[in-house]
Backbone as ProteinMPNN parsed JSONL, in Angstrom:
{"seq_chain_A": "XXXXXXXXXXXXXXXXXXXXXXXXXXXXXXXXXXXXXXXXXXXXXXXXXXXXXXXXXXXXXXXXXXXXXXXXXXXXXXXXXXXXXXXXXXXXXXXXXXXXXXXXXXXXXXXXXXXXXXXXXXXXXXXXXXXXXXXXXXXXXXXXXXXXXXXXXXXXXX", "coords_chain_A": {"N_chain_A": [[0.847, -1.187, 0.0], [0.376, 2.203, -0.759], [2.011, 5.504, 0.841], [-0.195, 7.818, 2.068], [-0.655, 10.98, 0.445], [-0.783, 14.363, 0.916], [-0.279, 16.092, -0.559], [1.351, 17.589, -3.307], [3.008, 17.457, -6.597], [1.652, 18.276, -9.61], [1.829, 17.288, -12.223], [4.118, 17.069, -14.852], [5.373, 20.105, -14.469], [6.302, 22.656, -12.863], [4.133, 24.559, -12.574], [0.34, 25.096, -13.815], [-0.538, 26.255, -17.097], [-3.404, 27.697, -18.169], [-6.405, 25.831, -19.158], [-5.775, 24.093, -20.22], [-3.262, 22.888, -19.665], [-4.129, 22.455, -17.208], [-5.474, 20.349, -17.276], [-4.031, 18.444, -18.681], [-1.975, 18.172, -16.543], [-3.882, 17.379, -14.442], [-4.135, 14.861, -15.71], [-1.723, 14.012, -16.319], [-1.124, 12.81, -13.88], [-2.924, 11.178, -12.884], [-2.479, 8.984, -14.933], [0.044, 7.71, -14.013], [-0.56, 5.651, -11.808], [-1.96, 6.843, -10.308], [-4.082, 7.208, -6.641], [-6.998, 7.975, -5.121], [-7.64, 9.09, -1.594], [-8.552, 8.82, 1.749], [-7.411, 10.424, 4.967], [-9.274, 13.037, 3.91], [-7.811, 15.859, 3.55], [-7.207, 19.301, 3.846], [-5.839, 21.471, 4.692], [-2.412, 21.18, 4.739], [-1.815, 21.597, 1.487], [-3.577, 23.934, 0.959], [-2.091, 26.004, 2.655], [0.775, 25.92, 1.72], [-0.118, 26.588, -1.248], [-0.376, 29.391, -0.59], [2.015, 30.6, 0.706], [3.076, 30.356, -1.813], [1.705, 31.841, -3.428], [2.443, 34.427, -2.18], [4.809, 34.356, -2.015], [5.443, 34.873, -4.916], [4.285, 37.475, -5.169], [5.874, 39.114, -3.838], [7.931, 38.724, -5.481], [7.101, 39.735, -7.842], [6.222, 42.357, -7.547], [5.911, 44.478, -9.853], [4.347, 43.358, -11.512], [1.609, 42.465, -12.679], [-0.132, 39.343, -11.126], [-1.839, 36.827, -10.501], [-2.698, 33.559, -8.703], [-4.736, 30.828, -8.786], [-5.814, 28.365, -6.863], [-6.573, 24.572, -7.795], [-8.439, 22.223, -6.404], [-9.173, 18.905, -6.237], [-11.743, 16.782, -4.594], [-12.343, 13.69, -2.803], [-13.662, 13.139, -1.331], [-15.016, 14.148, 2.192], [-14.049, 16.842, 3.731], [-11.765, 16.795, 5.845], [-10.083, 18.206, 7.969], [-11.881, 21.284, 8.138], [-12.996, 22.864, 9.15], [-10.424, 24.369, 10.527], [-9.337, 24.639, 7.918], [-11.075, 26.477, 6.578], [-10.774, 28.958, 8.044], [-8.723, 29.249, 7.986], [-8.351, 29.801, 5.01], [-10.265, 31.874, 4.456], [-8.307, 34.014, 5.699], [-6.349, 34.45, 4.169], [-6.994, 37.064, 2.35], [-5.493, 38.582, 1.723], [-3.965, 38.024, -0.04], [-2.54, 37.153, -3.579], [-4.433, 35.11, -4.592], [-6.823, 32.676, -5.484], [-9.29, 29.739, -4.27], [-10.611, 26.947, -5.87], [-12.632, 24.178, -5.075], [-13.411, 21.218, -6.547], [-16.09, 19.081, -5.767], [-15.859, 15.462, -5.99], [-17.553, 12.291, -6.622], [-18.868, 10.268, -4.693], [-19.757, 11.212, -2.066], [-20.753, 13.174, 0.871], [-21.162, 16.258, 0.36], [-22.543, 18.514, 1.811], [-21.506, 20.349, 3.93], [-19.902, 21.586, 2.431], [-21.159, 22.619, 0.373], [-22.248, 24.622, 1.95], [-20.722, 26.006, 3.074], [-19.723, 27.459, 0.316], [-21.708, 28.911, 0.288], [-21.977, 30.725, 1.851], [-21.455, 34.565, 2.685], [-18.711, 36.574, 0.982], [-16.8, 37.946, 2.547], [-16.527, 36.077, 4.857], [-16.446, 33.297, 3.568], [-14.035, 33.97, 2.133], [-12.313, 33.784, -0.91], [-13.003, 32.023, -2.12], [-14.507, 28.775, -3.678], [-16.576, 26.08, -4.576], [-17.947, 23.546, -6.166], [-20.109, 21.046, -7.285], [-19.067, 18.063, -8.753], [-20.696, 15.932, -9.172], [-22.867, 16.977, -10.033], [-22.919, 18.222, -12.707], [-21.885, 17.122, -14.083], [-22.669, 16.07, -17.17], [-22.396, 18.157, -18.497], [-20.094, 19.438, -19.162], [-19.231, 22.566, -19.687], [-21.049, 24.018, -18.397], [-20.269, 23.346, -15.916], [-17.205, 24.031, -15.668], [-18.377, 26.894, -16.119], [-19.413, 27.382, -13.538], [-17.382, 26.979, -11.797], [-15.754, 28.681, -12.094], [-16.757, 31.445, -11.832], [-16.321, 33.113, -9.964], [-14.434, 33.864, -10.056], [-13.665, 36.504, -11.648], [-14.374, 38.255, -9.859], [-13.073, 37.606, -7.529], [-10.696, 38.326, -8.477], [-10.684, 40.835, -9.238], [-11.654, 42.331, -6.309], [-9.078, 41.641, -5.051], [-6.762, 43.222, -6.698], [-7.959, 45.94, -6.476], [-7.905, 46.363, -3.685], [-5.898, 46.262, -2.861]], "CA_chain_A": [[0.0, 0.0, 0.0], [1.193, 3.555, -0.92], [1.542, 6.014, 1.56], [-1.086, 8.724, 1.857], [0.588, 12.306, 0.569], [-2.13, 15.368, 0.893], [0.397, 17.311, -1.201], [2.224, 16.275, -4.075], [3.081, 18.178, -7.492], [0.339, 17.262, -10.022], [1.951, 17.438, -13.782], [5.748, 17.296, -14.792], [6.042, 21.15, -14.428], [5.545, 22.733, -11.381], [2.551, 25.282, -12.674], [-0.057, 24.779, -15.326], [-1.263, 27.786, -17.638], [-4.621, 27.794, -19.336], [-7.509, 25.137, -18.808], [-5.524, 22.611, -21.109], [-2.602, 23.077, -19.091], [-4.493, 21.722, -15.779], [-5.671, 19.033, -17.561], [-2.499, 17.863, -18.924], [-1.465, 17.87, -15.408], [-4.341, 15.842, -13.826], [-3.875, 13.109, -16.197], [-0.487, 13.035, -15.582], [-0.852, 12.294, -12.217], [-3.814, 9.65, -12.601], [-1.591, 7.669, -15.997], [1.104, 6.892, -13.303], [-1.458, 5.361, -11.09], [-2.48, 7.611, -8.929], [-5.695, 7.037, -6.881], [-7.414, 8.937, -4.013], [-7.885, 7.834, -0.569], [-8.521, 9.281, 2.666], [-8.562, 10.988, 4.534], [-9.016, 14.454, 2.85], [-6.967, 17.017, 4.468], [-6.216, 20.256, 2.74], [-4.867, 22.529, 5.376], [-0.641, 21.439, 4.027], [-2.225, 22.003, 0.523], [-3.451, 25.247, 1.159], [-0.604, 26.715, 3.557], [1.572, 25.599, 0.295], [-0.157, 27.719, -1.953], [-0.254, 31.022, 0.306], [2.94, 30.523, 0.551], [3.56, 30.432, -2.933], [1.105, 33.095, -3.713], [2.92, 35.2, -1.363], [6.195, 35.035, -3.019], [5.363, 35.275, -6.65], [3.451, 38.523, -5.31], [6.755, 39.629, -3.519], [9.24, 38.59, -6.483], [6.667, 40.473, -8.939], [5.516, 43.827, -7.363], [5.208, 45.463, -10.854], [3.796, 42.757, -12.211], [-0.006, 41.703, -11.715], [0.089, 38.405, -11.215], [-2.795, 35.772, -9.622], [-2.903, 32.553, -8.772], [-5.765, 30.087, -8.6], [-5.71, 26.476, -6.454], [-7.957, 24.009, -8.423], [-8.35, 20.99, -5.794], [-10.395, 17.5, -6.203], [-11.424, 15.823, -3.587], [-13.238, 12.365, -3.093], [-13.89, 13.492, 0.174], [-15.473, 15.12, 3.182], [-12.857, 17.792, 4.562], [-11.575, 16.21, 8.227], [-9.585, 19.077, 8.442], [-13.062, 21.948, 7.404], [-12.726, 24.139, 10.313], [-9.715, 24.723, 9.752], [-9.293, 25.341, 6.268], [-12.065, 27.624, 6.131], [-9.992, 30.036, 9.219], [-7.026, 30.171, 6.715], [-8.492, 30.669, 3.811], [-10.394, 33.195, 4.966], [-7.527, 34.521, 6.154], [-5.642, 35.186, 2.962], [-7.909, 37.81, 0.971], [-4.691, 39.697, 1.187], [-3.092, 37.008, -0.875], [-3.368, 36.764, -4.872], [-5.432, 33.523, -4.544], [-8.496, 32.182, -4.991], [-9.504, 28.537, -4.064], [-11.578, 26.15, -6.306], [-12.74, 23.102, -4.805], [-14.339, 20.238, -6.808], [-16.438, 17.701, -4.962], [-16.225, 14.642, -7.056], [-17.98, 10.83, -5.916], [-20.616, 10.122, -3.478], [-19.563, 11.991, -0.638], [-22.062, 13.889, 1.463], [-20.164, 17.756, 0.67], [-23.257, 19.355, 2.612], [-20.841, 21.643, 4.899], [-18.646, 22.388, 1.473], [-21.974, 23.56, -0.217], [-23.266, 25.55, 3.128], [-19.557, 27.212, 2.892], [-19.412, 28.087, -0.491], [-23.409, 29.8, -0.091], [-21.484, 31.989, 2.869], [-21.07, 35.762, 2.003], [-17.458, 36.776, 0.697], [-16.064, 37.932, 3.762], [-17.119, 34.685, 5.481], [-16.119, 32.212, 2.597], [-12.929, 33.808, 1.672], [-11.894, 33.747, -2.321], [-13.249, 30.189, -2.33], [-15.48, 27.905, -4.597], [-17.306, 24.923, -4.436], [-18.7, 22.875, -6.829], [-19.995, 19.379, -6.803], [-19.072, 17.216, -10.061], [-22.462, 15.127, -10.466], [-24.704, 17.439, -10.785], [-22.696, 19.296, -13.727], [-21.006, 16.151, -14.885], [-22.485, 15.652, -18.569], [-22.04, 19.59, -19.045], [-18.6, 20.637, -19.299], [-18.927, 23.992, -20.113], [-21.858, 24.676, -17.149], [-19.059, 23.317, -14.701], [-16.428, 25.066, -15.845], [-18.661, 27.772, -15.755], [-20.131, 27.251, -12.376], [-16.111, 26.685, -11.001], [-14.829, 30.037, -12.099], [-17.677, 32.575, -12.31], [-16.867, 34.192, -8.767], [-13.04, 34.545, -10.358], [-13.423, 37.753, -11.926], [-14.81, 39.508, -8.247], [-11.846, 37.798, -7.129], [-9.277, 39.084, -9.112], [-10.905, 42.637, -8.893], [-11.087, 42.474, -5.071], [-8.003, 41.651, -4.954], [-6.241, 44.197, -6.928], [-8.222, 47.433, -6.106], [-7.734, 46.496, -2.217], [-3.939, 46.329, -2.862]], "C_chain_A": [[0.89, 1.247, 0.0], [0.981, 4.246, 0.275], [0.379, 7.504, 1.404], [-0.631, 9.848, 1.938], [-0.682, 13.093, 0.142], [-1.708, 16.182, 0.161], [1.359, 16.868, -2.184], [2.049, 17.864, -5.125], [2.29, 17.606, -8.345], [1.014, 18.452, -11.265], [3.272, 17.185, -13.667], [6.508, 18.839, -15.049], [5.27, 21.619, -13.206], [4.462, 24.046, -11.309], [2.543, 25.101, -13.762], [-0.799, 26.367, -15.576], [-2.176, 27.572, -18.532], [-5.448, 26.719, -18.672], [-6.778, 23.749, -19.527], [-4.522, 22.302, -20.084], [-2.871, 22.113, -17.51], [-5.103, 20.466, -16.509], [-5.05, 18.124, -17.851], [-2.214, 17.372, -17.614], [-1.832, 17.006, -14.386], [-4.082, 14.895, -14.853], [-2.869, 13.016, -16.46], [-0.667, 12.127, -14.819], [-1.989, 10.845, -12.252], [-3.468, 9.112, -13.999], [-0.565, 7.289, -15.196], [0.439, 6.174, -11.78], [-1.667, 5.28, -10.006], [-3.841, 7.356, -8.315], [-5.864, 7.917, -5.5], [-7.793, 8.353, -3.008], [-7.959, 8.801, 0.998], [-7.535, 9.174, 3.6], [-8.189, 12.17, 4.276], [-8.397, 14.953, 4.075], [-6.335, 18.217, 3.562], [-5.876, 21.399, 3.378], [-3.37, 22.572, 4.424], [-1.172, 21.809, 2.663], [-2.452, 23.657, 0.337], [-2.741, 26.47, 1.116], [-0.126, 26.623, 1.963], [1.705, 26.554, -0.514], [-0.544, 29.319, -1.62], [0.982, 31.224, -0.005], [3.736, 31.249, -0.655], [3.369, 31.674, -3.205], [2.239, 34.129, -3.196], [4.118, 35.606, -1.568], [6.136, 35.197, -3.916], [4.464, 36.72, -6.508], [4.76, 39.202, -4.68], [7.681, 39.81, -4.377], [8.46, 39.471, -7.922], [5.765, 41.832, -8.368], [5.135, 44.929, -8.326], [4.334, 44.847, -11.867], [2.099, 42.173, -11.803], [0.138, 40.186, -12.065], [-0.986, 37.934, -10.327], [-2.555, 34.76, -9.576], [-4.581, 31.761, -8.425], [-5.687, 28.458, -8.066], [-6.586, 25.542, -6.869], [-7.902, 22.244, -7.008], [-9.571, 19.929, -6.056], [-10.093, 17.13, -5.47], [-13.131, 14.861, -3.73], [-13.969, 12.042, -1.689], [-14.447, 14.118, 1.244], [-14.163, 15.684, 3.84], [-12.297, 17.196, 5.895], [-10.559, 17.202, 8.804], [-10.632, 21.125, 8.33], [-12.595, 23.608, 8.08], [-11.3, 25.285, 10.007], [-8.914, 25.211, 8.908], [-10.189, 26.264, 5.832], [-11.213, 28.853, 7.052], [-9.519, 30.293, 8.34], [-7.113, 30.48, 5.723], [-8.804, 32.039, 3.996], [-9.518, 34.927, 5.532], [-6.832, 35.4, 5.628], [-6.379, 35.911, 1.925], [-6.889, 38.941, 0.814], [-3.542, 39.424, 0.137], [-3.659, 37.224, -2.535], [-4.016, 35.357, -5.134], [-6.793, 33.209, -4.329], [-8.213, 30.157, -4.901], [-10.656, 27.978, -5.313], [-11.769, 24.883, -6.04], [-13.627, 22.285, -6.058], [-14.635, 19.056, -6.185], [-16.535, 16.812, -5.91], [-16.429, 13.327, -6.198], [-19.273, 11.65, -5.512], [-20.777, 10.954, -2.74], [-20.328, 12.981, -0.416], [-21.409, 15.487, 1.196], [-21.252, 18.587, 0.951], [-22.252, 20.294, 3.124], [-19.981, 22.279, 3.884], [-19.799, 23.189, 0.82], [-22.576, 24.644, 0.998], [-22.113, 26.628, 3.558], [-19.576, 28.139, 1.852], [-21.045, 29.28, -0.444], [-23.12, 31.293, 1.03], [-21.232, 33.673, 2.104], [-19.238, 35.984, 2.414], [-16.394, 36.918, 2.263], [-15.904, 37.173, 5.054], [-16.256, 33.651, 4.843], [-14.289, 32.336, 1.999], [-12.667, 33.983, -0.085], [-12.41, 32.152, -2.394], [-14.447, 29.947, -2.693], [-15.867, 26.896, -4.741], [-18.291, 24.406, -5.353], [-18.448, 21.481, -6.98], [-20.068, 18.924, -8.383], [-20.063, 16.72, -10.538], [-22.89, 15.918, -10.48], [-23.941, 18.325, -12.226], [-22.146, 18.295, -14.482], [-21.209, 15.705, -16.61], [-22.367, 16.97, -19.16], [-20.657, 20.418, -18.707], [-18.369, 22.182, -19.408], [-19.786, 25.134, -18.602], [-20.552, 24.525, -15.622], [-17.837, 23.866, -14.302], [-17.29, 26.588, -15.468], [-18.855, 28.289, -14.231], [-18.777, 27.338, -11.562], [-15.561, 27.905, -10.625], [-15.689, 31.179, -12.297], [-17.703, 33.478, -11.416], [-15.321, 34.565, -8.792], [-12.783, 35.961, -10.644], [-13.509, 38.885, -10.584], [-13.693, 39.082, -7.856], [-10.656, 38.314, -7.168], [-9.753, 40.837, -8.942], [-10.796, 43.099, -7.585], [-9.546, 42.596, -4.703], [-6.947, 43.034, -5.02], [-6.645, 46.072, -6.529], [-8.117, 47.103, -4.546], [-6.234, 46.417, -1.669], [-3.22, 47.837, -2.195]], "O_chain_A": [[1.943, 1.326, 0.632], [-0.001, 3.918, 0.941], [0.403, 8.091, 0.322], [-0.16, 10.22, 3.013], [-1.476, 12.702, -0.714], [-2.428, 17.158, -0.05], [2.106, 15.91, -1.982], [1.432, 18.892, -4.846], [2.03, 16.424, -8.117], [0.902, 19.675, -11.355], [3.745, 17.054, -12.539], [7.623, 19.008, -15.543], [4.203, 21.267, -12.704], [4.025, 24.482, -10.243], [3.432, 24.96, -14.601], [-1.309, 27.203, -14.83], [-1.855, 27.262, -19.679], [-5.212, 26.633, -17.467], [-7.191, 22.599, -19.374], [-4.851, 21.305, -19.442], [-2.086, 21.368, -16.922], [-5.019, 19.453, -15.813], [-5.298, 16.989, -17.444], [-2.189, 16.149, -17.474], [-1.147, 16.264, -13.682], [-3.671, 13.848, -14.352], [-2.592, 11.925, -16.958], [-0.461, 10.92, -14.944], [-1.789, 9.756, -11.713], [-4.507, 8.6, -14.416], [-0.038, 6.283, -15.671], [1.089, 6.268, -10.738], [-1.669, 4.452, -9.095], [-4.797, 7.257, -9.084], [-4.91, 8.45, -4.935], [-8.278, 7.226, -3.107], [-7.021, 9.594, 1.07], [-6.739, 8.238, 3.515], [-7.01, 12.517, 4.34], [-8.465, 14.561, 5.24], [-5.349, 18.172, 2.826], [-5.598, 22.381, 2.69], [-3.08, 23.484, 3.65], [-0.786, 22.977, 2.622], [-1.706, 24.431, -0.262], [-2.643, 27.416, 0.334], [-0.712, 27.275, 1.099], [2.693, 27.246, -0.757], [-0.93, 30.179, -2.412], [1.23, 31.98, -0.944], [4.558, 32.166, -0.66], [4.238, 32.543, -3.282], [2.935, 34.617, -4.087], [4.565, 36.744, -1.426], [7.029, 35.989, -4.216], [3.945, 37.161, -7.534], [4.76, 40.32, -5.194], [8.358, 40.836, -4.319], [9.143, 39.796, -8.893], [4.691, 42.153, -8.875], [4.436, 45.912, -8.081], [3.74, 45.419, -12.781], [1.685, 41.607, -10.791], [0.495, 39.838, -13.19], [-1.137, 38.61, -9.31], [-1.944, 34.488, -10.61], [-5.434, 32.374, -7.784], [-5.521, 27.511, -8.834], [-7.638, 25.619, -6.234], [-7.068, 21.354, -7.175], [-10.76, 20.246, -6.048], [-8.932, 16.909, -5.127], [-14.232, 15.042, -4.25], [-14.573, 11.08, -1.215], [-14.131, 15.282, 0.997], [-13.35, 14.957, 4.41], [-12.829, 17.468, 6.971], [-10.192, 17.092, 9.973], [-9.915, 22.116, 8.469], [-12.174, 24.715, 7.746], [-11.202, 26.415, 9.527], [-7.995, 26.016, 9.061], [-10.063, 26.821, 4.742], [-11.092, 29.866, 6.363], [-9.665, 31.358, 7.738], [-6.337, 31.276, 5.195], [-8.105, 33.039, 3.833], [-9.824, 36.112, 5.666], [-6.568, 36.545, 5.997], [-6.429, 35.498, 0.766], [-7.073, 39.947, 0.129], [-2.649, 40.126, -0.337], [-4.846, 37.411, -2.801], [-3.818, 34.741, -6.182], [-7.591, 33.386, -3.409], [-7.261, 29.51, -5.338], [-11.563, 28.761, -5.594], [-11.077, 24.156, -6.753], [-14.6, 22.91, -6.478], [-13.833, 18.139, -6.006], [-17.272, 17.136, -6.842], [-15.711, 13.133, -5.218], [-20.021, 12.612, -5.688], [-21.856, 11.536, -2.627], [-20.659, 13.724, -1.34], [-21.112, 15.933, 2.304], [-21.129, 19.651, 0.344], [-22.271, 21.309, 2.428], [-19.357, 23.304, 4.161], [-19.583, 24.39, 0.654], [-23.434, 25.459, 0.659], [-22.303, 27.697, 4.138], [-19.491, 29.349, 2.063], [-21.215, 30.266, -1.161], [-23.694, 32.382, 1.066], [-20.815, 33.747, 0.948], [-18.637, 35.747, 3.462], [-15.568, 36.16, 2.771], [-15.303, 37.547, 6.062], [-15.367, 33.133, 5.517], [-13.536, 31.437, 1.625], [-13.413, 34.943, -0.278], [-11.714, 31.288, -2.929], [-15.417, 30.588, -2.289], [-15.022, 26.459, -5.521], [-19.445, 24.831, -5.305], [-17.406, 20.828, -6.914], [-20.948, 19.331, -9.141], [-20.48, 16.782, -11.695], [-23.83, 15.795, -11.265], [-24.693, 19.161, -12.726], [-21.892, 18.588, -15.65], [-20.314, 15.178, -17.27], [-22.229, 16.989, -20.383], [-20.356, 21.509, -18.223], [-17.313, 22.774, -19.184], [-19.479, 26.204, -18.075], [-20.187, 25.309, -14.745], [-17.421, 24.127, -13.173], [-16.838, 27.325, -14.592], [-18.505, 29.399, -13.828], [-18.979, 27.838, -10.456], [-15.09, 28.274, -9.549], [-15.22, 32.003, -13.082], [-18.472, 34.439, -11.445], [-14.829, 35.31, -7.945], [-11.9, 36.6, -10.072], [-12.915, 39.949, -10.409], [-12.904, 40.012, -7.689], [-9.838, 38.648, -6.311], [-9.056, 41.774, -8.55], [-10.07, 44.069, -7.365], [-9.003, 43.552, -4.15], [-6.473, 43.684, -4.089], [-5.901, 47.042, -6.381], [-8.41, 48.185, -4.038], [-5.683, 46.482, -0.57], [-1.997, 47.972, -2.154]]}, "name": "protein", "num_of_chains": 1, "seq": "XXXXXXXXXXXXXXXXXXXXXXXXXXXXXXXXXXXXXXXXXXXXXXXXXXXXXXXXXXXXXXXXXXXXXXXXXXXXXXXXXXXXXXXXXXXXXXXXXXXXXXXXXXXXXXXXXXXXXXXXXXXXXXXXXXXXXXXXXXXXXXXXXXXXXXXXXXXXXX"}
């Protein structure tokens, strides 16, 4: 049995650019057979990309620059609490969050987060895979449609 890593690099470059770009990168990671497994935890995930954020906003001060965290999970949060504090935390960060719930899993408390008002919820997004799953374009839509307020918050509160 593999061990269980909540944090890992997901493609063979260490950021993807564009929508093809992240896709490339998950099916890297699930053609060398990767699989998902509890339990979820995305606090070190997170932290990670603050982090990151936080220096590519220090090493580019004339540059506008955002990032975006796209995470899947197969999972109920066991870390929720949490990860909602710290996100919340960073609206001074260039980052937004996008969660996708994908499976069975009950993500009641991920949809009763994402329905929170902004200054509650953080830069963060929530959407559940089945119900958008034979419409690609509604899910995509539905993933990134609270990006643009993000990126504008962001920059005019700079």
């Amino acid at each position: 049995e593999l061990p269980v890593r909540h944090i890992f690099q997901c493609g063979e470059a260490e950021s993807a650019i564009g929508t093809q770009g992240i896709v490339d990168a998950y099916r890297y990671v699930f053609e060398l057979g990767f699989h998902m497994s509890g339990p979820t935890v995305m606090l070190p995930v997170i932290n990670a990309a603050a982090f990151r954020a936080d220096k590519i906003h220090k090493d580019s001060s004339k540059q506008l620059k955002y990032t975006v965290l796209l995470i899947l999970t197969d999972g109920v949060v066991n870390d929720l609490d949490s990860t909602k504090k710290f996100i919340s935390n960073c609206r001074h960060l260039p980052l937004s969050f996008v969660v996708v719930g994908i499976g069975r899993a009950d993500f009641t408390e991920m949809n009763e987060w994402n329905e929170q008002q902004p200054d509650l919820r953080g830069r963060f997004t929530f959407v559940e895979f089945r119900d958008l799953q034979f419409d690609p374009a509604a899910l995509s839509k539905k993933a990134l449609e609270r990006l643009p307020e993000d990126v504008v918050d962001y920059f005019t509160g700079r």
